[in-house]
XYZ file of C-alpha atoms in Angstrom:
721
model
C 28.842 -5.866 6.212
C 31.116 -4.840 3.333
C 30.820 -1.186 4.421
C 31.997 -2.065 7.932
C 34.777 -4.395 6.766
C 36.185 -1.659 4.536
C 36.102 0.823 7.409
C 37.625 -1.636 9.870
C 40.443 -2.444 7.445
C 41.236 1.253 7.000
C 41.085 1.829 10.765
C 43.496 -1.054 11.414
C 46.000 0.302 8.921
C 45.766 3.745 10.518
C 46.145 2.282 14.014
C 49.301 0.399 13.025
C 50.748 3.747 11.884
C 49.744 5.368 15.177
C 47.017 7.375 13.461
C 43.296 7.671 14.087
C 41.275 7.093 17.233
C 39.395 3.936 18.136
C 35.683 4.034 18.888
C 33.031 1.582 19.953
C 31.650 -0.917 17.488
C 28.174 0.577 17.868
C 29.419 4.093 17.111
C 31.050 2.791 13.926
C 27.927 0.915 12.866
C 25.719 3.944 13.465
C 28.003 6.015 11.270
C 27.767 3.694 8.247
C 25.701 4.769 5.251
C 25.594 4.421 1.484
C 23.311 5.279 -1.403
C 21.139 2.274 -0.631
C 21.470 2.290 3.169
C 20.810 5.657 4.779
C 22.002 4.521 8.185
C 20.767 2.649 11.221
C 18.990 5.621 12.749
C 16.870 6.056 9.605
C 15.271 2.600 9.969
C 11.768 2.231 11.402
C 11.575 0.911 14.959
C 10.934 -2.725 14.044
C 13.788 -2.935 11.525
C 16.082 -1.090 13.904
C 15.336 -3.525 16.744
C 15.839 -6.504 14.437
C 19.188 -5.067 13.332
C 20.218 -4.423 16.945
C 19.252 -8.001 17.799
C 21.337 -9.289 14.914
C 24.308 -7.224 16.111
C 23.766 -8.626 19.600
C 23.804 -12.150 18.160
C 27.307 -11.421 16.818
C 28.647 -9.642 19.901
C 26.697 -10.400 23.082
C 26.601 -14.151 22.543
C 30.218 -14.607 21.392
C 31.953 -11.994 23.528
C 29.427 -11.388 26.356
C 29.958 -7.688 25.728
C 27.797 -5.108 23.995
C 28.644 -3.311 20.768
C 28.942 -0.151 22.910
C 31.793 -1.772 24.860
C 33.703 -3.528 22.070
C 36.477 -1.930 20.045
C 35.362 -1.193 16.494
C 38.883 -1.769 15.195
C 39.920 -4.876 17.146
C 36.746 -6.496 18.563
C 37.052 -9.670 16.459
C 40.856 -9.944 16.461
C 41.026 -13.614 17.411
C 41.563 -16.929 15.642
C 39.299 -19.936 15.363
C 40.681 -23.110 16.904
C 40.346 -26.169 14.614
C 38.014 -28.959 15.622
C 34.408 -29.369 16.655
C 32.664 -27.368 19.354
C 31.959 -29.577 22.349
C 30.556 -29.705 25.881
C 32.296 -31.660 28.636
C 29.882 -34.398 29.666
C 31.051 -34.363 33.286
C 31.886 -30.646 33.402
C 35.266 -28.934 33.403
C 36.068 -30.499 36.762
C 37.045 -33.686 34.879
C 39.713 -31.721 32.983
C 40.916 -30.006 36.157
C 41.170 -33.294 38.054
C 43.168 -34.833 35.223
C 45.633 -31.941 35.021
C 45.978 -31.802 38.817
C 47.201 -35.382 39.155
C 50.435 -35.516 41.169
C 50.323 -31.839 42.105
C 50.117 -30.219 45.541
C 46.857 -28.287 45.093
C 45.839 -26.303 48.183
C 42.173 -25.312 48.308
C 40.806 -22.589 50.557
C 44.180 -20.851 50.622
C 43.885 -17.412 48.987
C 47.090 -15.556 48.107
C 46.880 -11.955 49.339
C 50.297 -10.680 48.222
C 53.030 -11.628 45.749
C 56.282 -10.039 46.950
C 59.198 -10.051 44.499
C 61.080 -7.192 46.158
C 64.290 -9.158 46.876
C 66.652 -10.424 44.140
C 67.007 -14.038 45.334
C 63.373 -15.232 45.404
C 59.742 -14.206 45.751
C 57.319 -14.739 48.617
C 53.621 -15.628 48.489
C 51.648 -14.299 51.470
C 48.558 -16.421 52.227
C 45.371 -15.243 53.917
C 46.042 -17.377 57.003
C 49.397 -15.662 57.608
C 51.558 -18.434 56.077
C 54.359 -17.507 53.668
C 55.779 -19.578 50.811
C 59.147 -18.750 49.248
C 59.611 -19.693 45.607
C 61.905 -19.073 42.658
C 59.072 -18.320 40.246
C 55.320 -17.767 40.235
C 52.841 -18.208 37.369
C 49.806 -16.025 38.023
C 46.613 -17.234 36.282
C 44.125 -15.073 38.160
C 41.057 -13.999 36.150
C 41.239 -10.600 34.509
C 38.502 -9.204 36.755
C 40.441 -10.116 39.894
C 43.647 -8.561 38.545
C 41.848 -5.353 37.605
C 40.348 -5.021 41.081
C 43.301 -6.106 43.216
C 46.610 -5.684 41.354
C 47.589 -2.605 43.422
C 47.404 -4.493 46.720
C 48.418 -7.892 45.343
C 51.885 -7.154 43.888
C 54.930 -5.669 45.619
C 56.574 -3.827 43.997
C 53.747 -2.542 41.788
C 53.368 -3.930 38.286
C 55.123 -2.043 35.460
C 53.147 0.594 33.571
C 52.635 -1.544 30.450
C 51.024 -4.368 32.453
C 48.795 -1.917 34.306
C 47.847 -0.144 31.073
C 46.834 -3.496 29.550
C 44.700 -4.264 32.609
C 42.999 -0.887 32.262
C 42.263 -1.322 28.550
C 41.014 -4.924 28.496
C 37.320 -5.392 29.198
C 35.738 -7.990 31.492
C 32.707 -9.711 30.010
C 29.568 -10.529 31.963
C 27.853 -13.894 31.559
C 25.690 -15.807 34.009
C 23.760 -19.079 33.784
C 20.646 -20.555 35.342
C 20.414 -24.350 35.016
C 17.000 -25.982 35.459
C 16.407 -29.736 35.725
C 12.993 -31.106 34.759
C 11.213 -34.424 34.866
C 11.314 -34.577 31.057
C 12.761 -32.609 28.124
C 9.467 -30.896 27.264
C 11.153 -28.483 24.847
C 11.852 -31.329 22.425
C 8.125 -31.756 21.817
C 8.175 -28.388 20.059
C 11.709 -28.597 18.606
C 13.012 -32.208 18.392
C 16.777 -32.714 18.732
C 17.236 -29.038 19.574
C 20.559 -28.061 21.145
C 20.407 -24.274 21.338
C 17.456 -21.848 21.404
C 18.196 -18.214 20.550
C 15.998 -15.317 21.591
C 15.662 -12.104 19.593
C 13.743 -9.343 21.434
C 11.682 -7.108 19.117
C 10.492 -4.692 21.817
C 12.678 -1.933 23.246
C 11.541 -2.701 26.791
C 12.865 -6.270 26.512
C 16.391 -4.927 25.933
C 16.585 -3.303 29.382
C 18.726 -5.220 31.937
C 15.858 -5.294 34.426
C 13.725 -7.205 31.890
C 16.058 -10.192 32.458
C 15.913 -11.164 28.795
C 18.010 -14.264 28.134
C 20.412 -14.401 25.233
C 20.000 -18.113 24.522
C 19.222 -21.482 26.119
C 21.195 -24.720 25.771
C 19.796 -28.227 26.178
C 22.087 -30.801 27.820
C 19.855 -33.725 26.851
C 22.032 -34.976 24.000
C 25.299 -34.436 25.896
C 24.670 -35.733 29.402
C 21.332 -37.486 28.936
C 19.800 -35.276 31.645
C 16.673 -33.158 31.231
C 18.523 -29.909 31.880
C 18.017 -26.568 30.186
C 20.658 -23.869 30.787
C 19.574 -20.244 30.367
C 22.353 -17.766 29.506
C 22.332 -14.090 30.484
C 24.974 -11.703 29.142
C 26.273 -8.113 29.432
C 24.296 -5.678 31.603
C 21.495 -8.190 32.093
C 24.005 -10.662 33.566
C 25.423 -7.983 35.874
C 21.912 -7.176 37.128
C 20.982 -10.849 37.405
C 24.041 -11.579 39.576
C 22.808 -9.092 42.191
C 19.375 -10.718 42.579
C 18.438 -13.152 45.289
C 17.334 -16.559 44.057
C 13.696 -16.005 45.080
C 13.551 -13.036 42.672
C 15.610 -14.532 39.866
C 13.969 -17.952 39.507
C 10.390 -16.661 38.922
C 11.686 -14.310 36.200
C 13.549 -17.159 34.485
C 10.490 -19.413 34.666
C 8.288 -16.656 33.222
C 10.710 -16.235 30.330
C 10.642 -19.967 29.553
C 6.856 -20.068 29.886
C 6.589 -17.377 27.213
C 8.150 -19.936 24.853
C 6.678 -23.110 26.391
C 3.249 -22.299 27.934
C 2.722 -25.846 29.275
C 6.119 -26.014 30.942
C 6.148 -27.992 34.233
C 7.826 -26.839 37.426
C 11.568 -27.631 37.603
C 12.865 -30.273 39.985
C 16.058 -28.329 40.716
C 17.530 -24.904 39.918
C 21.152 -23.759 40.142
C 22.653 -20.413 39.166
C 26.019 -18.668 38.840
C 27.087 -15.317 40.280
C 30.468 -14.884 38.609
C 30.117 -11.123 38.397
C 29.798 -10.899 42.202
C 32.218 -13.709 43.078
C 35.440 -12.173 44.538
C 37.493 -14.975 42.949
C 36.236 -14.238 39.408
C 34.864 -10.653 39.335
C 33.208 -11.340 35.983
C 33.566 -13.778 33.102
C 36.263 -13.681 30.419
C 38.050 -10.861 28.600
C 37.238 -8.874 25.462
C 38.906 -6.141 23.411
C 37.323 -2.959 24.692
C 37.667 0.428 22.983
C 41.382 1.297 22.523
C 42.450 -2.295 23.202
C 44.031 -4.782 20.782
C 45.799 -8.139 20.986
C 49.036 -6.215 21.507
C 47.829 -5.263 24.987
C 47.324 -8.946 25.812
C 51.011 -9.443 25.033
C 51.806 -6.536 27.360
C 49.696 -8.109 30.112
C 51.568 -11.419 29.909
C 55.011 -9.805 30.037
C 56.852 -11.358 33.021
C 57.983 -8.970 35.764
C 60.848 -8.798 38.233
C 63.497 -6.526 39.657
C 65.760 -4.778 37.182
C 68.825 -6.894 36.409
C 67.267 -9.981 38.071
C 65.344 -12.967 36.690
C 61.693 -12.252 35.805
C 60.127 -14.186 38.654
C 56.398 -13.454 38.092
C 54.840 -14.831 34.925
C 51.254 -14.485 33.692
C 48.881 -16.866 31.893
C 45.157 -17.348 31.360
C 42.700 -16.650 28.577
C 43.225 -12.880 28.911
C 46.901 -13.190 27.936
C 46.150 -15.152 24.750
C 46.424 -13.057 21.602
C 45.038 -15.866 19.395
C 42.375 -17.639 21.456
C 41.137 -15.240 24.158
C 37.927 -15.908 26.083
C 38.286 -19.692 25.667
C 39.307 -22.680 27.755
C 41.769 -23.885 25.114
C 43.290 -20.403 25.049
C 43.802 -20.534 28.816
C 45.299 -24.040 28.609
C 47.734 -23.098 25.838
C 48.771 -19.961 27.731
C 49.505 -22.087 30.804
C 51.780 -24.299 28.699
C 53.449 -21.224 27.212
C 54.115 -19.675 30.622
C 55.412 -22.969 32.050
C 57.994 -23.162 29.263
C 59.179 -19.633 30.074
C 60.272 -20.777 33.551
C 63.744 -22.390 33.263
C 63.207 -25.205 35.785
C 59.783 -26.083 34.405
C 61.002 -25.909 30.818
C 63.745 -28.446 31.565
C 61.336 -30.712 33.449
C 58.780 -30.608 30.625
C 61.522 -31.403 28.115
C 62.735 -34.370 30.170
C 59.167 -35.696 30.387
C 58.592 -35.137 26.665
C 55.842 -32.626 27.445
C 57.334 -29.518 25.875
C 55.959 -28.412 22.498
C 58.528 -30.425 20.554
C 57.876 -33.517 22.644
C 54.102 -33.184 22.284
C 54.430 -32.950 18.496
C 56.732 -35.993 18.426
C 54.294 -38.017 20.534
C 51.357 -37.074 18.316
C 53.236 -38.072 15.163
C 54.265 -41.387 16.736
C 50.645 -42.104 17.681
C 49.453 -41.216 14.190
C 52.084 -43.459 12.639
C 51.126 -46.291 14.979
C 47.454 -45.847 14.111
C 48.290 -45.771 10.414
C 50.288 -49.017 10.253
C 48.963 -51.107 7.446
C 47.983 -48.078 5.374
C 49.902 -46.940 2.319
C 53.409 -45.712 3.118
C 52.606 -42.384 1.436
C 50.243 -41.556 4.288
C 53.036 -41.850 6.855
C 55.427 -39.764 4.785
C 52.842 -37.021 4.334
C 52.541 -36.391 8.092
C 55.440 -33.969 7.845
C 54.191 -30.446 7.157
C 55.291 -28.814 3.888
C 57.956 -26.097 4.046
C 57.169 -22.448 3.406
C 59.303 -21.258 0.471
C 58.537 -17.541 0.781
C 55.978 -14.985 1.969
C 56.056 -11.673 0.085
C 54.003 -8.566 -0.576
C 52.604 -8.923 -4.098
C 52.065 -5.131 -4.440
C 48.390 -5.525 -5.369
C 46.805 -4.446 -2.085
C 44.514 -6.420 0.194
C 42.824 -9.670 -0.925
C 45.751 -10.807 -3.071
C 44.371 -13.441 -5.480
C 46.887 -15.938 -6.883
C 46.086 -16.919 -10.478
C 48.914 -19.369 -11.138
C 52.203 -19.656 -12.985
C 51.915 -18.315 -16.537
C 54.844 -17.718 -18.901
C 57.245 -18.580 -16.074
C 55.767 -15.979 -13.712
C 53.355 -16.143 -10.788
C 50.451 -13.846 -11.609
C 48.632 -12.152 -8.743
C 45.556 -9.892 -8.788
C 44.275 -7.498 -6.111
C 40.544 -7.803 -5.451
C 40.245 -4.370 -3.840
C 42.517 -2.472 -6.229
C 42.241 -4.193 -9.603
C 46.046 -4.228 -9.724
C 48.030 -7.113 -11.207
C 51.610 -8.220 -10.656
C 54.094 -10.861 -11.723
C 56.439 -12.571 -9.268
C 59.372 -14.919 -9.673
C 57.715 -18.208 -8.617
C 60.858 -19.514 -6.892
C 61.952 -16.406 -4.959
C 58.844 -14.206 -4.811
C 60.749 -11.271 -6.327
C 58.443 -8.657 -7.898
C 58.989 -8.635 -11.683
C 56.276 -6.184 -12.768
C 53.135 -4.411 -11.590
C 50.262 -3.277 -13.775
C 46.455 -2.910 -13.958
C 43.782 -5.432 -14.883
C 41.719 -2.686 -16.472
C 39.207 -2.868 -13.589
C 38.900 -0.918 -10.339
C 38.157 -4.079 -8.371
C 37.911 -7.817 -8.973
C 35.299 -10.222 -7.631
C 36.081 -13.358 -9.658
C 38.563 -14.727 -12.208
C 38.859 -17.643 -14.595
C 41.793 -18.988 -16.598
C 41.427 -19.927 -20.265
C 43.032 -23.394 -20.631
C 45.870 -23.671 -23.124
C 46.511 -19.930 -23.190
C 47.839 -17.109 -21.022
C 44.452 -15.341 -20.999
C 42.947 -14.570 -17.585
C 39.318 -13.384 -17.407
C 38.395 -10.845 -14.716
C 34.986 -9.773 -13.382
C 34.492 -6.515 -11.508
C 33.389 -6.264 -7.894
C 31.798 -2.797 -8.020
C 30.763 -2.179 -11.658
C 29.498 -4.144 -14.637
C 32.878 -4.019 -16.359
C 34.802 -7.139 -17.320
C 38.276 -7.598 -18.750
C 40.893 -10.066 -19.962
C 44.630 -9.822 -19.322
C 47.800 -11.611 -20.378
C 50.508 -10.813 -17.872
C 51.016 -7.073 -17.519
C 48.934 -6.310 -20.609
C 45.174 -5.715 -20.506
C 43.786 -7.307 -23.710
C 40.338 -5.781 -23.522
C 37.818 -4.258 -21.123
C 34.113 -3.557 -21.631
C 30.829 -2.976 -19.838
C 28.988 -6.299 -20.104
C 25.919 -4.894 -18.282
C 26.056 -7.587 -15.576
C 26.419 -5.256 -12.586
C 28.431 -5.633 -9.396
C 29.770 -8.773 -7.672
C 30.056 -10.521 -11.026
C 31.098 -14.133 -11.601
C 33.010 -15.498 -14.593
C 33.540 -18.939 -16.168
C 35.109 -20.094 -19.446
C 33.122 -22.241 -21.867
C 35.548 -24.234 -24.059
C 32.751 -25.649 -26.224
C 31.549 -22.188 -27.294
C 34.905 -20.413 -26.910
C 33.146 -17.772 -24.792
C 33.744 -16.064 -21.467
C 30.510 -16.241 -19.450
C 29.833 -13.442 -16.967
C 26.939 -13.225 -14.501
C 25.863 -10.460 -12.114
C 25.630 -11.054 -8.404
C 24.033 -7.740 -7.347
C 21.163 -5.525 -8.465
C 21.744 -6.328 -12.145
C 21.490 -10.072 -12.621
C 22.112 -10.820 -16.256
C 24.302 -13.424 -17.931
C 26.599 -12.318 -20.755
C 28.690 -14.205 -23.295
C 31.886 -12.489 -24.484
C 34.224 -13.951 -27.089
C 37.991 -14.123 -26.599
C 38.430 -10.867 -28.531
C 36.195 -8.903 -26.160
C 33.027 -8.730 -28.293
C 29.676 -9.107 -26.509
C 27.763 -12.019 -28.065
C 24.663 -11.966 -25.860
C 23.282 -10.600 -22.575
C 20.208 -12.308 -21.100
C 18.265 -12.502 -17.832
C 18.551 -16.002 -16.333
C 15.384 -15.411 -14.309
C 16.830 -16.319 -10.896
C 17.833 -12.918 -9.487
C 21.319 -12.298 -8.169
C 23.744 -15.041 -9.242
C 25.585 -16.608 -6.304
C 27.520 -19.200 -8.331
C 28.426 -19.850 -11.955
C 29.975 -22.836 -13.722
C 30.390 -24.071 -17.280
C 31.203 -27.429 -18.841
C 30.444 -28.927 -22.219
C 27.757 -26.805 -23.879
C 26.088 -25.801 -20.614
C 26.229 -22.844 -18.231
C 24.586 -23.232 -14.805
C 23.812 -20.374 -12.387
C 22.769 -20.663 -8.742
C 20.700 -17.916 -7.094
C 21.235 -16.338 -3.684
C 17.771 -15.151 -2.559
C 19.548 -12.323 -0.770
C 16.627 -9.915 -1.210
C 12.845 -10.454 -1.458
C 12.800 -9.947 -5.216
C 15.417 -12.684 -5.680
C 14.799 -16.420 -5.643
C 16.636 -19.502 -4.474
C 16.595 -21.073 -7.916
C 19.007 -22.552 -10.395
C 19.077 -21.940 -14.153
C 20.752 -23.766 -17.033
C 21.671 -21.966 -20.260
C 23.027 -22.957 -23.648
C 26.572 -21.557 -23.606
C 26.624 -20.753 -27.331
C 23.359 -18.775 -27.586
C 22.484 -17.825 -24.010
C 19.094 -19.528 -24.313
C 17.635 -20.376 -20.871
C 16.900 -24.106 -20.910
C 15.188 -24.242 -17.535
C 14.877 -22.459 -14.183
C 13.771 -24.351 -11.067
C 14.017 -24.639 -7.295
C 16.376 -27.558 -6.526
C 15.277 -27.741 -2.886
C 18.672 -26.953 -1.355
C 17.791 -23.656 0.361
C 19.395 -20.276 -0.213
C 22.848 -19.371 -1.547
C 23.018 -22.102 -4.175
C 26.458 -23.347 -5.241
C 26.756 -25.312 -8.469
C 29.035 -27.698 -10.320
C 28.772 -29.575 -13.603
C 29.850 -33.073 -14.560
C 32.829 -33.236 -16.902
C 30.569 -33.650 -19.967
C 28.161 -30.945 -18.792
C 25.201 -33.332 -18.722
C 24.496 -33.200 -14.958
C 24.206 -30.074 -12.819
C 24.904 -30.495 -9.094
C 23.417 -27.970 -6.651
C 24.038 -27.453 -2.931
C 22.884 -24.827 -0.487
C 22.000 -23.599 2.962
C 20.035 -26.662 4.106
C 22.900 -29.101 3.487
C 21.157 -31.031 0.706
C 22.675 -31.781 -2.705
C 20.495 -32.169 -5.802
C 21.583 -33.488 -9.214
C 19.636 -32.251 -12.249
C 19.694 -33.048 -15.945
C 21.338 -29.881 -17.264
C 19.100 -29.806 -20.370
C 15.676 -30.488 -18.843
C 15.979 -29.868 -15.091
C 14.845 -33.428 -14.321
C 15.991 -34.500 -10.841
C 18.555 -37.321 -10.944
C 18.955 -37.592 -7.151
C 18.747 -35.729 -3.841
C 21.150 -36.592 -1.050
C 22.421 -35.360 2.327
C 25.861 -33.751 2.119
C 26.627 -34.329 5.852
C 28.201 -30.840 6.158
C 25.107 -28.883 7.380
C 25.359 -26.120 4.750
C 27.179 -26.432 1.444
C 29.535 -23.572 0.492
C 31.499 -25.269 -2.289
C 30.943 -28.131 -4.724
C 33.793 -29.686 -6.717
C 33.505 -32.535 -9.220
C 36.205 -35.116 -9.893
C 35.978 -38.082 -12.258
C 34.384 -40.169 -9.494
C 33.418 -37.852 -6.628
C 31.301 -34.841 -5.732
C 33.178 -32.932 -3.004
C 31.130 -30.852 -0.548
C 32.551 -28.275 1.847
C 30.576 -26.795 4.716
C 30.451 -23.170 5.751
C 30.116 -22.656 9.499
C 30.445 -26.417 10.065
C 34.082 -26.397 8.768
C 33.605 -29.914 7.371
C 34.297 -31.772 4.109
C 32.453 -34.764 2.687
C 32.310 -36.679 -0.586
C 29.507 -38.383 -2.514
C 29.846 -40.469 -5.622
C 28.238 -39.108 -8.794
C 25.091 -41.110 -8.075
C 24.621 -39.470 -4.664
C 25.958 -42.293 -2.480
C 28.052 -41.321 0.549
C 31.776 -42.047 0.105
C 33.518 -40.342 3.055
C 33.140 -37.683 5.709
C 32.176 -35.526 7.304
C 35.844 -34.757 8.026
C 37.128 -31.650 9.812
C 39.673 -30.040 7.503
C 41.155 -28.151 10.527
C 41.243 -24.865 8.561
C 38.204 -23.128 10.071
C 35.585 -21.981 7.589
C 36.673 -23.358 4.221
C 37.210 -20.549 1.693
C 39.154 -22.297 -1.077
C 39.574 -25.784 -2.528
C 42.117 -27.166 -4.988
C 42.259 -30.695 -6.415
C 45.530 -32.478 -7.171
C 44.139 -35.812 -8.460
C 47.521 -37.195 -9.541
C 48.673 -36.925 -5.908
C 45.310 -38.120 -4.530
C 45.208 -34.799 -2.705
C 42.559 -32.205 -1.903
C 43.882 -28.873 -0.608
C 41.689 -26.737 1.671
C 42.351 -23.121 2.689
C 40.381 -21.444 5.419
C 39.621 -18.746 7.925
C 42.306 -19.694 10.472
C 45.192 -18.988 8.042
C 45.851 -22.670 7.492
C 46.122 -24.913 4.451
C 45.382 -28.608 4.930
C 45.879 -31.530 2.584
C 43.275 -34.300 2.651
C 43.547 -37.628 0.879
C 41.136 -37.184 -2.021
C 39.985 -40.797 -2.022
C 39.380 -41.129 1.737
C 39.245 -37.645 3.286
C 42.023 -38.471 5.761
C 44.170 -35.533 6.896
C 47.692 -35.808 5.465
C 49.237 -32.507 6.515
C 48.562 -28.895 7.444
C 50.627 -25.716 7.348
C 49.914 -22.415 9.093
C 50.316 -19.103 7.226
C 49.256 -16.449 9.795
C 50.861 -13.575 7.847
C 48.712 -14.337 4.807
C 45.417 -14.218 6.715
C 42.321 -16.074 5.586
C 43.232 -18.311 2.622
C 40.883 -17.257 -0.206
C 42.839 -18.488 -3.248
C 45.328 -21.229 -4.139
C 47.221 -22.212 -7.280
C 49.618 -25.095 -7.903
C 52.651 -25.379 -10.189
C 53.334 -29.091 -10.927
C 56.803 -28.466 -12.335
C 58.149 -27.005 -9.076
C 55.546 -28.640 -6.763
C 54.912 -25.232 -5.263
C 51.534 -24.282 -3.831
C 50.790 -20.543 -3.923
C 48.321 -19.063 -1.440
C 46.643 -15.661 -1.314
C 44.598 -14.311 1.576
C 42.656 -11.340 2.837
C 45.880 -9.477 3.561
C 48.469 -8.134 1.135
C 50.843 -11.092 1.226
C 51.287 -14.195 -0.913
C 52.935 -17.433 0.265
C 54.644 -20.261 -1.598
C 54.629 -23.697 0.050
C 56.826 -26.573 -1.127
C 54.743 -29.759 -1.283
């Protein structure tokens, strides 16, 4: 994954300069190799098919397009919308009926031509011969229909940039077969199941004619009905749409019977044929080779005669540069297009339904709901102001360390560069080197200006104070290292997260005090408090284990190593006195252990599905989820305190406590920072920082009340709280 991300980043930079040539995602993946990975084509057949199935799980299921169709450079150039995933209990028709209230909706009336050839108005020609004159038209036709019919539909023809966008954008293929049964028999094998994924391990099953389903969704827990929906995507969906029902249904039943041999006959079967339907001509859009979000902006450019009002406007999921291929993307694009039309914009404003009015209404509702709460909650509904966004001159993955000696220190994960900025203006004051080629983790030594750095690619570690590198040495901990500071022993603790998985203690002068094997394989997490150091394992390869180890910080002696029962990718935290080690992992459980003996104090559900971060306060254990995008809190005895709460930031990549303000800051994958009330989990504010990218680091300066944010791009933001 890191190989591809590095290549994609380089390709995007080249593309923005007008250099390089895009290729398919599959071509890029086939071309990847390293010392340890010789390339996809060098794998045996079983491993190759498993890898292809994993790629399909990332592409076919999300984009309904194959890796051969998707752009390597721009295939995943979209944002995640905050909130839970959901199914409409009564179908999308309930949303359509609600939005259509009070409108003149004419069914069975296809438009065959949109004529904007005269300056004063445009004319819609209907299939029955009727004509409708109008000032403006908002066209929300599906991408597939526009691709097939734009030449005959518009007069005059669309401008070149709109047509070029239509040519470049791809139309996905997805079809469904819904089967209703007497009972939900699948729950006997997998209780409470919602989605069943299939991963073909035979080449023949990958052929479109094999009618291999991508996944199945149970509607039992949404609608209460015993319905199973089978999803077909890409070339299989295109082939499936051409089949008559008497050929399709037996194939679908045979597929289900391969999973559920005692499956009864269905009571009812319904299917889609979107790929063959002349009013859809496929499913939703995707970024095909040589297509980026910029082409979506070209597609939505309004058109009209030169020197006249732009009378034809475009909306729909295909015109969304942030949320393509989604219903919410289509809805937001409709609102955007409506506000481009002068008469509609004024009407929406008068009704309080423009963007400003919607925000005002939401705030008023929140304030009304919050009456009786502390006044600080109402005040905090206003989003903080962005003070500045600047290039920190350290390359991609700019990591903010904090304000030291009156300067904001920033480190570059991919370059090992360091820089100092004026914390109030963002002006670059100096640029230097950390002494490392890359950085995977940092820690600040309290009460000093010393910052500890661990390398991403080598076993080297270093310490810096501002633009000066104090020392650098090979601690023999290998790549992807972690670092923590142990105040009790006055040592920097480093641990390896790759092939070398040792733990090293280095004093503040750069002398190696010990280097030991913790016995848990690659270290996924590292923390230190009191006289203890605790490491969580990742189990990323067969020779590694999902275990946790506790060490004496002074000597490096391993006190215990055990399986805490939390699954893989163990994250750890220590109580303030170092006496209790908290562990969380892939299965969503949290375990508390005596840090000296490994004795279990408690096991509890985190309520966030999988635990990516643990943070300890004086009273709470904070848990953040990975794919679930949720936060929850337990007390230090394992009792549930609040949550799960959606932090609205996508996948949560960074956390920062401000206990004096009763505030927990969350940064995430959708370029947003949110503030939650630490004691209750309630959302107090959020601020979007799209130029910064995914928020991977945060630091706070109490004297100026500035929050500094670094992301996966080259920019750093300051936000006034």
